[in-house]
Short mmCIF file of C-alpha atoms in Angstrom, two decimals:
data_model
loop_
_atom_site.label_atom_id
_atom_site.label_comp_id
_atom_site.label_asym_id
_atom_site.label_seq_id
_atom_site.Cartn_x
_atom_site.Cartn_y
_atom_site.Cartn_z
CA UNK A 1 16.72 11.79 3.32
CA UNK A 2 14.87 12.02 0.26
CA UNK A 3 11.69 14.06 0.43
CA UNK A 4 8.89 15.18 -1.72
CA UNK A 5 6.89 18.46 -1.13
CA UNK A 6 3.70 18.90 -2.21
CA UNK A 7 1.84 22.74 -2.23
CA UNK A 8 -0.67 23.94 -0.99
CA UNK A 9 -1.53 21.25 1.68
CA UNK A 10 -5.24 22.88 1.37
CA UNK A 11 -7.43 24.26 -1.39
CA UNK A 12 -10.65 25.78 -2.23
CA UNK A 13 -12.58 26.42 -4.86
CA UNK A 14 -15.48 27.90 -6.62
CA UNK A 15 -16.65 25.10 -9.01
CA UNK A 16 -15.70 26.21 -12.66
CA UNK A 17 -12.10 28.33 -11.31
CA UNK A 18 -9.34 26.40 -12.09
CA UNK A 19 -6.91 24.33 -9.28
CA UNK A 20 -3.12 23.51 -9.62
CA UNK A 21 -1.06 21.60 -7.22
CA UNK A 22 2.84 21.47 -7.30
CA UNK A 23 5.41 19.15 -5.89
CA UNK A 24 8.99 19.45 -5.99
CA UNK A 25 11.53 16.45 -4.78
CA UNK A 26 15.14 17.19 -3.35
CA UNK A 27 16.36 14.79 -5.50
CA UNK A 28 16.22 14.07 -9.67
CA UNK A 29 13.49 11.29 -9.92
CA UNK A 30 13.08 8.85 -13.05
CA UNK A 31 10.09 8.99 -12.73
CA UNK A 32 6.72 11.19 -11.01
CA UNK A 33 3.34 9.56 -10.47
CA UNK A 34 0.12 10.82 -9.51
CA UNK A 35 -2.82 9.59 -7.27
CA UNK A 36 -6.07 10.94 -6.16
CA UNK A 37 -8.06 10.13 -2.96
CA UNK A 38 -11.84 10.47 -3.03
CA UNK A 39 -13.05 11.64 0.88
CA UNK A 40 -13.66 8.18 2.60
CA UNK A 41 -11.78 6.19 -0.08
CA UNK A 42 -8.24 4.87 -1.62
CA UNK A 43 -5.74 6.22 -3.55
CA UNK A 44 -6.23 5.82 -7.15
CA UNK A 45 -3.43 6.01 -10.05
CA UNK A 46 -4.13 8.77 -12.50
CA UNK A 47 -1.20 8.65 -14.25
CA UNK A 48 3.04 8.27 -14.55
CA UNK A 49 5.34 11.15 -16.43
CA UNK A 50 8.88 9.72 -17.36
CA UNK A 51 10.22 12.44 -19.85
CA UNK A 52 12.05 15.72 -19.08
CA UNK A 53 9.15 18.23 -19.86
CA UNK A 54 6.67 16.04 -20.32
CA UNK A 55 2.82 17.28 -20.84
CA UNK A 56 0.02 14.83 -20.58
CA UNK A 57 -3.22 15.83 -20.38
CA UNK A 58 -6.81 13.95 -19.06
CA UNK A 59 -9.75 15.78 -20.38
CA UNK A 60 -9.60 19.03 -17.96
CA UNK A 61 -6.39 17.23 -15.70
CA UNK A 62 -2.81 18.66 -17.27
CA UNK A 63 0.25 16.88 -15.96
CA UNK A 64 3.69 18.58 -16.05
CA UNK A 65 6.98 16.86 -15.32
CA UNK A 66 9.58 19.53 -15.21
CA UNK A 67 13.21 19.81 -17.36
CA UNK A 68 15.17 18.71 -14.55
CA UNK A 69 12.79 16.05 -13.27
CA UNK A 70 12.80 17.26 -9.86
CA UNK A 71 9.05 18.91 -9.96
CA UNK A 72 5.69 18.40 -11.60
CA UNK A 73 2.34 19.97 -11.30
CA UNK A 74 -1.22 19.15 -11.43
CA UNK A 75 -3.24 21.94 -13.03
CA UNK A 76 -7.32 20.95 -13.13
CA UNK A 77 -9.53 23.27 -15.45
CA UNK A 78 -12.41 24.20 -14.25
CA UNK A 79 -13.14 22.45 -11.39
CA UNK A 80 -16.32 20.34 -10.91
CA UNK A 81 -17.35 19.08 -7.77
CA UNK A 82 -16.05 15.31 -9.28
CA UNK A 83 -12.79 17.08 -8.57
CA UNK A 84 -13.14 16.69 -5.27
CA UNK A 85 -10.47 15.05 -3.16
CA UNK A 86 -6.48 14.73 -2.44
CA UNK A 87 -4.30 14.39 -4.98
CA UNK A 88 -0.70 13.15 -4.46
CA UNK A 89 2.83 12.98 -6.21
CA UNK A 90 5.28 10.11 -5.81
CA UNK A 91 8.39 9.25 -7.04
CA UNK A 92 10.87 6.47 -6.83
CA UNK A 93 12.92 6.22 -3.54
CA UNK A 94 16.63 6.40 -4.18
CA UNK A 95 18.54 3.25 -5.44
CA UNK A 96 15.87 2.78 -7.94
CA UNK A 97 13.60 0.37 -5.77
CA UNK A 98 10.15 -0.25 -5.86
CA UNK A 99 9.16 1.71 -2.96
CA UNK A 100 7.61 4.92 -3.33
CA UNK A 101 8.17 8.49 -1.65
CA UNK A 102 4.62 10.19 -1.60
CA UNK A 103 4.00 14.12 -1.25
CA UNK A 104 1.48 14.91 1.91
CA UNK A 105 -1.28 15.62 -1.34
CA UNK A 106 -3.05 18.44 -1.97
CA UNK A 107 -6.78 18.64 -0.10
CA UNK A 108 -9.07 20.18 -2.75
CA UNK A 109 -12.46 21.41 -1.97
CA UNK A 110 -15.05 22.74 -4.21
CA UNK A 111 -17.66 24.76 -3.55
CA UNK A 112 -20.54 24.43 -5.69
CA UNK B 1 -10.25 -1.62 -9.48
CA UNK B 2 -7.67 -4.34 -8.98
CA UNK B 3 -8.22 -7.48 -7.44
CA UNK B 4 -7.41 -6.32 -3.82
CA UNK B 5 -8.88 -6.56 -0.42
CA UNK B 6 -8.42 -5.93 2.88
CA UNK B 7 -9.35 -7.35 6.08
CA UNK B 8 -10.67 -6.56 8.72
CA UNK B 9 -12.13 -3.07 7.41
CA UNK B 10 -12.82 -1.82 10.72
CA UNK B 11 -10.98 -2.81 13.96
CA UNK B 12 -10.97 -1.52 17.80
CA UNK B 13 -8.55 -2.64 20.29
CA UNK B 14 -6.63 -2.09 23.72
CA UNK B 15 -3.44 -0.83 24.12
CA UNK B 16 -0.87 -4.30 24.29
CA UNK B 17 -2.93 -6.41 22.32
CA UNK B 18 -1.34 -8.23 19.12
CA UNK B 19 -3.45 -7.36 15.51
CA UNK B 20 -2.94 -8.66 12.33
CA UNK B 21 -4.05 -7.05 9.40
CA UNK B 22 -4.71 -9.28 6.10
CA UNK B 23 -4.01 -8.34 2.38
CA UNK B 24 -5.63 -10.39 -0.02
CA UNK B 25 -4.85 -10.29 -4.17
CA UNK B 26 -6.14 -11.91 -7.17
CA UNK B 27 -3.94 -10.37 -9.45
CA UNK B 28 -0.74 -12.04 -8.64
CA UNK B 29 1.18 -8.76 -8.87
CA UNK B 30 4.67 -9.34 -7.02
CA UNK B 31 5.36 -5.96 -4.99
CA UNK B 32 2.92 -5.56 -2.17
CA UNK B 33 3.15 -2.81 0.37
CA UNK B 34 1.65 -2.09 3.34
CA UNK B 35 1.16 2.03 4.64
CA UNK B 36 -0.32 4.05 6.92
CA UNK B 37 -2.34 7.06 6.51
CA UNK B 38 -2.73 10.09 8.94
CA UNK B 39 -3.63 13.71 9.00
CA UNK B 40 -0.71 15.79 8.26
CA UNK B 41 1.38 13.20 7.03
CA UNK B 42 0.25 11.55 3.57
CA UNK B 43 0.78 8.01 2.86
CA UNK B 44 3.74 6.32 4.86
CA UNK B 45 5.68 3.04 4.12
CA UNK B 46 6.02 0.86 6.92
CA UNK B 47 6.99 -2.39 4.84
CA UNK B 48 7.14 -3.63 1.43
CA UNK B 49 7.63 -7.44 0.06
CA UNK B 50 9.05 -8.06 -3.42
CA UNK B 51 8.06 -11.81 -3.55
CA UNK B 52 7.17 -14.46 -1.20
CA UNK B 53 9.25 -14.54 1.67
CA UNK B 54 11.34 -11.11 0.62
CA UNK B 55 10.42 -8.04 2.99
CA UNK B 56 12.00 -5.39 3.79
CA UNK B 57 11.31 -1.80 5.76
CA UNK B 58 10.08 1.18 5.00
CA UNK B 59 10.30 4.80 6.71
CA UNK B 60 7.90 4.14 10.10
CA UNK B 61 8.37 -0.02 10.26
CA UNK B 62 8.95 0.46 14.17
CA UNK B 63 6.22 -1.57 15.83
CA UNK B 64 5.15 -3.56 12.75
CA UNK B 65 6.17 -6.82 11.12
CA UNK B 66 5.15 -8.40 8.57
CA UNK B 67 4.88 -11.88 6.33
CA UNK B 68 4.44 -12.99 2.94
CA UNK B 69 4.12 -16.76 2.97
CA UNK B 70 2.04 -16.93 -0.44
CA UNK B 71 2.06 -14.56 -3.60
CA UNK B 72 -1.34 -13.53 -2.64
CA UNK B 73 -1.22 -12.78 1.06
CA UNK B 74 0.96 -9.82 2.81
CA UNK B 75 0.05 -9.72 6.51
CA UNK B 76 1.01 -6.89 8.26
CA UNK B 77 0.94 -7.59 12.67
CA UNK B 78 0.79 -4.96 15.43
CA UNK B 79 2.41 -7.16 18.15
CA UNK B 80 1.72 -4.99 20.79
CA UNK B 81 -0.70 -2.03 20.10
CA UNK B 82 0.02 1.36 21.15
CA UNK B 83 -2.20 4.56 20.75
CA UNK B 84 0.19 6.04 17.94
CA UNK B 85 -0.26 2.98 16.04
CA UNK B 86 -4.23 4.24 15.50
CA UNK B 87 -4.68 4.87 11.70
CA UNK B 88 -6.13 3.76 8.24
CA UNK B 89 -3.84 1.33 6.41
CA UNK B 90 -3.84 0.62 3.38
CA UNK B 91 -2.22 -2.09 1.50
CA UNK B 92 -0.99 -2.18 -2.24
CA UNK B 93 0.14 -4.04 -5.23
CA UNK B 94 2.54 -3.33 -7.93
CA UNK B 95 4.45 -4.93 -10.92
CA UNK B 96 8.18 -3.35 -11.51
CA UNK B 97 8.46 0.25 -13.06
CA UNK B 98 4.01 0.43 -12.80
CA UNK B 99 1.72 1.66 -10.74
CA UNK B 100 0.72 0.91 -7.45
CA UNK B 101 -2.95 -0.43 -6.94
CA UNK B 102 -4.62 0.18 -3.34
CA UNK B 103 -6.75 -1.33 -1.39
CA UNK B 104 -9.88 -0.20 0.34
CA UNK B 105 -7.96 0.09 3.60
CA UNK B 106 -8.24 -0.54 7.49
CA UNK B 107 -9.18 1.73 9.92
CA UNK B 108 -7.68 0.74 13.46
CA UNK B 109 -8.48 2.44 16.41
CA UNK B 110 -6.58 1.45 19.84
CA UNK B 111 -8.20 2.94 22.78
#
């Protein structure tokens, strides 16, 4: 079935080195979306790449969605201890529901 | 943060009991999901409704029903607890082609 991969499960940091997560999808997705989990809390939506290629950015956050839409990163510049958390990919499941398939995130420590 | 809660926040039970597990919205958003949460494994779909009275399953939906009698409210029930069924859940909201919206989750424990 359709899967999405997320690496490194686990990283940490000195504050102020920079962090990048990367997830990769066996199949071509319309679209990638990312989430990030404050320790003790909920998943919250950052943001949603739909082009091929695709750069956004988010102050020190830069999103990546990659040519053939089957991989994006998350690359943080130096990392505060705000950054704290897991962050997550998801894309569409196949047959262009509503349901989403989620990467296992990213756990990102920081040491200050 | 959206108009979504959860109830209870916190529950403990025995092994064969029934639970039911409430999500409440405000924001009368049409997709509502329901995961769980555990070490190792990310976020997991056990159901999803697209409108009142339209469910359907998601990957780990063994164990679990749910309803949707009202916009608002997506219940999620346990009718007979089991050990791997201890987790946080979390329920959340969507309109088509957005983003999802979470709630504060559920942490169940059944001893």
């Amino acid at each position: 079935g359709q899967q999405v991969m997320q690496i490194p499960q686990y990283q940490h940091v000195q504050e102020g080195e920079d962090f990048t997560t990367y997830c990769n999808s066996s199949t071509t997705l319309s679209n990638i979306q990312w989430y990030k989990q404050r320790p003790g809390g909920h998943p919250v939506f950052l943001i949603q790449l739909v082009k091929s290629g695709e750069v956004k950015k988010q102050k020190r956050l830069t999103f990546q969605f990659g040519e053939a839409k089957k991989n994006s990163s998350l690359h943080i510049t130096a990392t505060q201890t705000t950054d704290v958390g897991t962050y997550f990919c998801a894309g569409p499941a196949q047959g262009g529901s509503e349901k989403l398939v989620f990467g296992k995130g990213t756990k990102l420590t920081v040491n200050p | 943060d959206a108009g979504i809660t959860q109830s209870p926040r916190h529950k403990v039970t025995e092994t064969g009991t029934p639970v039911t597990l409430r999500c409440h919205q405000t924001e009368n958003h049409r997709y509502m999901y329901w995961y769980r949460q555990d070490p190792g494994h990310g976020l997991r779909l056990i159901h999803y409704s697209y409108g009142v009275k339209d469910t359907d399953k998601g990957e780990v939906s063994d164990g679990y029903s749910v309803s949707r009698s009202k916009t608002e409210d997506f219940l999620l029930t346990l009718e007979s607890a089991t050990s791997s069924q201890t987790s946080v859940y979390f329920c959340a909201i969507s309109e088509p082609y957005n983003e999802q919206f979470f709630g504060p989750g559920t942490r169940l424990t059944v001893l």
